[in-house]
CSV table of C-alpha atoms in Angstrom, one decimal:
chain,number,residue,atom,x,y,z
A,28,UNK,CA,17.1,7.9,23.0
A,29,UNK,CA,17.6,6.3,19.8
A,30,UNK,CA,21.2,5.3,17.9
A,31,UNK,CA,22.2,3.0,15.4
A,32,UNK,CA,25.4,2.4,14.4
A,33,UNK,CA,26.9,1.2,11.6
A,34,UNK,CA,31.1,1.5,10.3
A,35,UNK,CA,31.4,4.7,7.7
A,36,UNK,CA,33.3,3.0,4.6
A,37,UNK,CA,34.1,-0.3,4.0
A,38,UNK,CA,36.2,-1.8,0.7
A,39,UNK,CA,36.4,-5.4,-0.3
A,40,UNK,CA,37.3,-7.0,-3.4
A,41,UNK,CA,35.4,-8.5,-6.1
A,42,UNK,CA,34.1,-12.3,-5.3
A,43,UNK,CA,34.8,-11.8,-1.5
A,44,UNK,CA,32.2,-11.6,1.4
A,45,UNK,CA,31.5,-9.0,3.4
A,46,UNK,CA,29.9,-8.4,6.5
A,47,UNK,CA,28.3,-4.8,7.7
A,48,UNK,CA,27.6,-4.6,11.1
A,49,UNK,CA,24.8,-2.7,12.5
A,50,UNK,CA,24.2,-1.8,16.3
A,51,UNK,CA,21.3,-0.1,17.7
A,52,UNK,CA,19.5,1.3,20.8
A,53,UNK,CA,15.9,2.6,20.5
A,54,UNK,CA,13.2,2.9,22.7
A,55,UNK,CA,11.2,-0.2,21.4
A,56,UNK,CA,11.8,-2.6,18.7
A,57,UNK,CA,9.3,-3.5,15.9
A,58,UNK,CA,12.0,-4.9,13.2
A,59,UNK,CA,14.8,-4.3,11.6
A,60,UNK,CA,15.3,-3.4,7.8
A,61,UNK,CA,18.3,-3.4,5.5
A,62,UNK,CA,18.7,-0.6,2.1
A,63,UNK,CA,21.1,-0.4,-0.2
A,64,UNK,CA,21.7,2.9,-1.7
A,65,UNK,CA,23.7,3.9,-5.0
A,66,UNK,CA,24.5,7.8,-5.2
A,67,UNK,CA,22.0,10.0,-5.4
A,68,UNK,CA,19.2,7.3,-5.7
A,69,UNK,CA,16.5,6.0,-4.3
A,70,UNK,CA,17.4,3.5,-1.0
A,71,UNK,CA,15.8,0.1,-2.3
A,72,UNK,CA,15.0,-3.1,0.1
A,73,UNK,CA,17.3,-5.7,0.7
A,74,UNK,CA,16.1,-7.7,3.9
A,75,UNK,CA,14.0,-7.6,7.1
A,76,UNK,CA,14.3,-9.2,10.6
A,77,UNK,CA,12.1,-8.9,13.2
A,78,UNK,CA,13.0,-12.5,14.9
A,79,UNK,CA,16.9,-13.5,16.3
A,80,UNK,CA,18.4,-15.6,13.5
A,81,UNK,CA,19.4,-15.6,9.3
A,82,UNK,CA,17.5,-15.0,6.7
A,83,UNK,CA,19.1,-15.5,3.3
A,84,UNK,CA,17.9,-14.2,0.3
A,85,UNK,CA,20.3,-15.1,-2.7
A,86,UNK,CA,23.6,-13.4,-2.2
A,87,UNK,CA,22.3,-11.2,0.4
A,88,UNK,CA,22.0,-12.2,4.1
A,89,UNK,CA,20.6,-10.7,7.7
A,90,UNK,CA,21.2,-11.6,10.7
A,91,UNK,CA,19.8,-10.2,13.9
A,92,UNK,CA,20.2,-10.6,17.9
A,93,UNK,CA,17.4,-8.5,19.8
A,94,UNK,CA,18.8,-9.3,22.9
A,95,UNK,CA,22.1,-7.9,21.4
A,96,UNK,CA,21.2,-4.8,19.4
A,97,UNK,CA,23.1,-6.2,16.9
A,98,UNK,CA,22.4,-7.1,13.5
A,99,UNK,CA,24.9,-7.9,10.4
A,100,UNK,CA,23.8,-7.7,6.1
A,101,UNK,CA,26.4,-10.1,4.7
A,102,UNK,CA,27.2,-10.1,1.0
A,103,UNK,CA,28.3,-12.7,-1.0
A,104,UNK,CA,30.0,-13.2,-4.5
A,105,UNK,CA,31.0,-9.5,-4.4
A,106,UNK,CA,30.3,-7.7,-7.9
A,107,UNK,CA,31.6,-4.2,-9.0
A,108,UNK,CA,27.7,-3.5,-8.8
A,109,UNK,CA,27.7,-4.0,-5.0
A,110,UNK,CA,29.5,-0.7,-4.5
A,111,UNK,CA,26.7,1.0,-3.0
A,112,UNK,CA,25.9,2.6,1.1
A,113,UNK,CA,24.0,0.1,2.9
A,114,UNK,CA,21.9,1.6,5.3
A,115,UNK,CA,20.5,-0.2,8.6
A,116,UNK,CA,17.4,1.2,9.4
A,117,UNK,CA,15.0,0.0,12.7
A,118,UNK,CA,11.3,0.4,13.3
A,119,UNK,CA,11.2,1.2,17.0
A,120,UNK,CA,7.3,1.3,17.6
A,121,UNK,CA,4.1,-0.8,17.7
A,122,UNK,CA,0.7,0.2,17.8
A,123,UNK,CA,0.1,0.8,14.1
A,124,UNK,CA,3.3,3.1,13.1
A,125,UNK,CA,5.7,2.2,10.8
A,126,UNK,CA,8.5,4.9,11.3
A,127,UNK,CA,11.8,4.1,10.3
A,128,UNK,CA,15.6,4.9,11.8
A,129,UNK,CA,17.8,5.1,9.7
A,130,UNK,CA,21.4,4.5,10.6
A,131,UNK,CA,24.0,6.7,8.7
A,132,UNK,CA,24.8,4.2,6.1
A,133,UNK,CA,28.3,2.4,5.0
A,134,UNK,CA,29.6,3.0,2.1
A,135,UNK,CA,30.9,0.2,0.6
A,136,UNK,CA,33.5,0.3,-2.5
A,137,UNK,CA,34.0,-2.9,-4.2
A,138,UNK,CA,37.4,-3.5,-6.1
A,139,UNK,CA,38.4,-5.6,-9.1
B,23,UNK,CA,11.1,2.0,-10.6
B,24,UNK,CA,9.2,1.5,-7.3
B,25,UNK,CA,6.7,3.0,-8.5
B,26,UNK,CA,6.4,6.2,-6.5
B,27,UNK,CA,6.9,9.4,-8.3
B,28,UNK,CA,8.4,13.0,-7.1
B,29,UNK,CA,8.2,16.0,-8.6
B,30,UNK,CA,10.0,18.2,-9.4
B,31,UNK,CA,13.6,15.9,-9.5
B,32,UNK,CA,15.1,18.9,-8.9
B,33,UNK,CA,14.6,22.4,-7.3
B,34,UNK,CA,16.7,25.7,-6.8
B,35,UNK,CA,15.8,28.3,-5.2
B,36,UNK,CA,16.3,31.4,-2.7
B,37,UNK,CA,17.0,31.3,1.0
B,38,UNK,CA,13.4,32.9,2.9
B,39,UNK,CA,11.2,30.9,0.0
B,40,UNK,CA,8.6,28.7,-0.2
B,41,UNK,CA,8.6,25.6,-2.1
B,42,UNK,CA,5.9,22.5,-2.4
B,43,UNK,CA,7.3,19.0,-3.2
B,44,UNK,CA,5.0,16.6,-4.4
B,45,UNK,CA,4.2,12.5,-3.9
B,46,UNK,CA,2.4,10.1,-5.8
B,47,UNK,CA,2.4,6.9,-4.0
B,48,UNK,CA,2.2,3.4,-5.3
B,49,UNK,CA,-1.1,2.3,-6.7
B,50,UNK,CA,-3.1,1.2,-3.5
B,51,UNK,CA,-0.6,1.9,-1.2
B,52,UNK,CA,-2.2,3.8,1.7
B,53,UNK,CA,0.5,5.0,3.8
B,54,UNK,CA,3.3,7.7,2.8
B,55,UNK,CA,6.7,9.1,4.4
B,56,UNK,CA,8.7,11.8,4.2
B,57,UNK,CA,12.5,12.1,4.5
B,58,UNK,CA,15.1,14.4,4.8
B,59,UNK,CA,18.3,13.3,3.4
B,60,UNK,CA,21.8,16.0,4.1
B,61,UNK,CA,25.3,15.1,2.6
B,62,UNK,CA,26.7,14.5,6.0
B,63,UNK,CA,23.5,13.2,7.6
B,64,UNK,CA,21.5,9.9,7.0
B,65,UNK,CA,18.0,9.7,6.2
B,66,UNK,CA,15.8,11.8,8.5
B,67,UNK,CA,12.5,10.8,8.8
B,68,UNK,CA,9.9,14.0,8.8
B,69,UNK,CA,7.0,12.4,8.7
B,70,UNK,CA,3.9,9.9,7.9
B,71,UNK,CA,0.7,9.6,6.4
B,72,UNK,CA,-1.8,6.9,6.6
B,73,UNK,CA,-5.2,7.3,4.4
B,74,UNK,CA,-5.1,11.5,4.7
B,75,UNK,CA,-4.3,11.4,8.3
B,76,UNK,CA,-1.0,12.4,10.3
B,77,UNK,CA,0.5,9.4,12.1
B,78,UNK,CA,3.6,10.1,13.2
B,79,UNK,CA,6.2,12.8,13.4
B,80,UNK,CA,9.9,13.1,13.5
B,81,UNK,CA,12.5,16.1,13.6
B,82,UNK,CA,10.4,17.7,11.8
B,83,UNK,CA,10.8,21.6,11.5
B,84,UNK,CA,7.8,24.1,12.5
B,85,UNK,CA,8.6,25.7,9.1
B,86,UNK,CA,7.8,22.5,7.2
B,87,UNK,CA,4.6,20.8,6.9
B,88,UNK,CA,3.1,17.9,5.0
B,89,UNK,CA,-0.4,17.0,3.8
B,90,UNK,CA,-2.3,13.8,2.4
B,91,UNK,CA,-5.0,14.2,0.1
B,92,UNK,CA,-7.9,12.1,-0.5
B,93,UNK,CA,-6.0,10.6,-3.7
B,94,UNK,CA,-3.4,9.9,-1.7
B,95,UNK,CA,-0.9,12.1,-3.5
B,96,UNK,CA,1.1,14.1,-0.6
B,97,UNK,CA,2.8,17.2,-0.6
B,98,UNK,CA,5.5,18.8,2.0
B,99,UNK,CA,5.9,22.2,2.4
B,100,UNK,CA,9.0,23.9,2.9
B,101,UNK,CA,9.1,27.6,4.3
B,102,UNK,CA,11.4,30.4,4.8
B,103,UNK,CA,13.9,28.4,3.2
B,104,UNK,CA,17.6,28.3,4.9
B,105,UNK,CA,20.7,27.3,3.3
B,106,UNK,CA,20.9,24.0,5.5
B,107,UNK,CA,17.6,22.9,3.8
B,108,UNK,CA,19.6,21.9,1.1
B,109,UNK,CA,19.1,18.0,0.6
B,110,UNK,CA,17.6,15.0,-0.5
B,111,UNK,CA,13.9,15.2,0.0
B,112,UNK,CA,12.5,11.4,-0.3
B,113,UNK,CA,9.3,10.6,-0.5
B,114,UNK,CA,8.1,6.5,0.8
B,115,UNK,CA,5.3,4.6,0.4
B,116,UNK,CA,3.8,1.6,1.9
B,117,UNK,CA,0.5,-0.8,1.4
B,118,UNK,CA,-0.5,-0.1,5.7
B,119,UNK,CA,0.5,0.8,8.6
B,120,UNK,CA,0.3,-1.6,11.8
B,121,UNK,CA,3.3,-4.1,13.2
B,122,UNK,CA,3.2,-6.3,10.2
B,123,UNK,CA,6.4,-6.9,7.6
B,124,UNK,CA,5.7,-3.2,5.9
B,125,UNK,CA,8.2,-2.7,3.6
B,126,UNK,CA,8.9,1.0,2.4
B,127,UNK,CA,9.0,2.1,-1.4
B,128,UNK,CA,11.1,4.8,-2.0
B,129,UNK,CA,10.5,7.3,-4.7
B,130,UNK,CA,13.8,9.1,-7.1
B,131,UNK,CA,13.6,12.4,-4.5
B,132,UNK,CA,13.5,15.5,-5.0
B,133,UNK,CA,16.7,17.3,-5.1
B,134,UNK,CA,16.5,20.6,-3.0
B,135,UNK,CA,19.2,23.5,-3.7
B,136,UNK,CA,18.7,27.1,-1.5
B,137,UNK,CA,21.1,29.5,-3.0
């Protein structure tokens, strides 16, 4: 079967770091992609991982353990804009498909 | 803008209907996706699209289905229409398929309300 978990809410203040852990079991694994999602919008892309370690991209940062099912977004600097669902989302196959699972996002409320 | 565009933004209509929501992927993008997206559910995925042909399905319903054309523009079906068809419909796009870093552009949706 296929599950990824992720915490439901989340709330940090303005300036602070969070971290959103992600944990997943699927029948393969071909990556791992991180979306942030404002209400009633359009998901857009914040990171990818397919190898264990960090990658950073300015405030935003992913981690992931394959041998784990683990993975973490980490968000630095934390601005009112931030307040957003982050969704984890993994690409269990190979072999030329590119379906995603999405986990069922954490909603994240940032406060002054 | 991600440059994928849905239509119409938003949609009400009767339970037992039929509606068509349309797709137009990014410019040269090849592959598109479709997913359901229900208040207390995350993003479903239905199904894909690579170049007009059907590459992969999901929890997709028998009463829904999906096309590619040869523009590339895509369309989902929905049929028979149930109040728990209410949702987000997004529509994704994506320059391939295959195992390399493939990114997923997500159009506005399509905002689907059975009365």
């Amino acid at each position: 079967g296929q599950n990824i978990d992720q915490p439901t809410e989340m709330t940090a203040t303005e300036g602070a770091i969070v971290q959103i852990n992600c944990t997943y079991q699927t029948s393969g694994f071909n990556g791992l992609f991180w979306y942030q999602q404002h209400a009633g919008e359009a998901p857009t892309f914040l990171s990818y991982n397919v190898l264990d370690g960090l990658e950073e991209k300015g405030r935003f940062s992913s981690f992931l353990s394959r041998s784990k099912g683990y993975s973490y977004l980490l968000l630095k600097e934390l601005q009112m804009k931030d307040s957003a669902s982050y969704l984890c989302a993994v690409r269990p196959f190979s072999g030329g498909y590119n379906k995603l699972i999405f986990g069922a996002g954490t909603r994240l409320a940032v406060h002054p | 803008d991600s440059g994928v565009t849905q239509t119409p933004k938003h949609l009400i209509t009767a339970t037992g209907q039929r509606v068509t929501l349309r797709c137009s992927p990014r410019s040269g993008d090849l592959s598109v996706y479709w997913y359901q997206q229900s208040l207390d559910q995350g993003l479903q995925f239905l199904i894909h699209y690579y170049n007009g042909e059907e590459r992969a399905k999901g929890n997709i319903l028998e009463r829904f289905s999906a096309q590619q054309f040869p523009d590339l523009h895509s369309e989902l079906n929905l049929s028979s229409l149930e109040l728990g068809d209410s949702a987000l419909y997004f529509c994704a796009s994506s320059p391939q398929e295959g195992d390399v870093y493939n990114e997923q552009f997500f159009g506005p949706g399509t905002r689907l309300t059975v009365l």
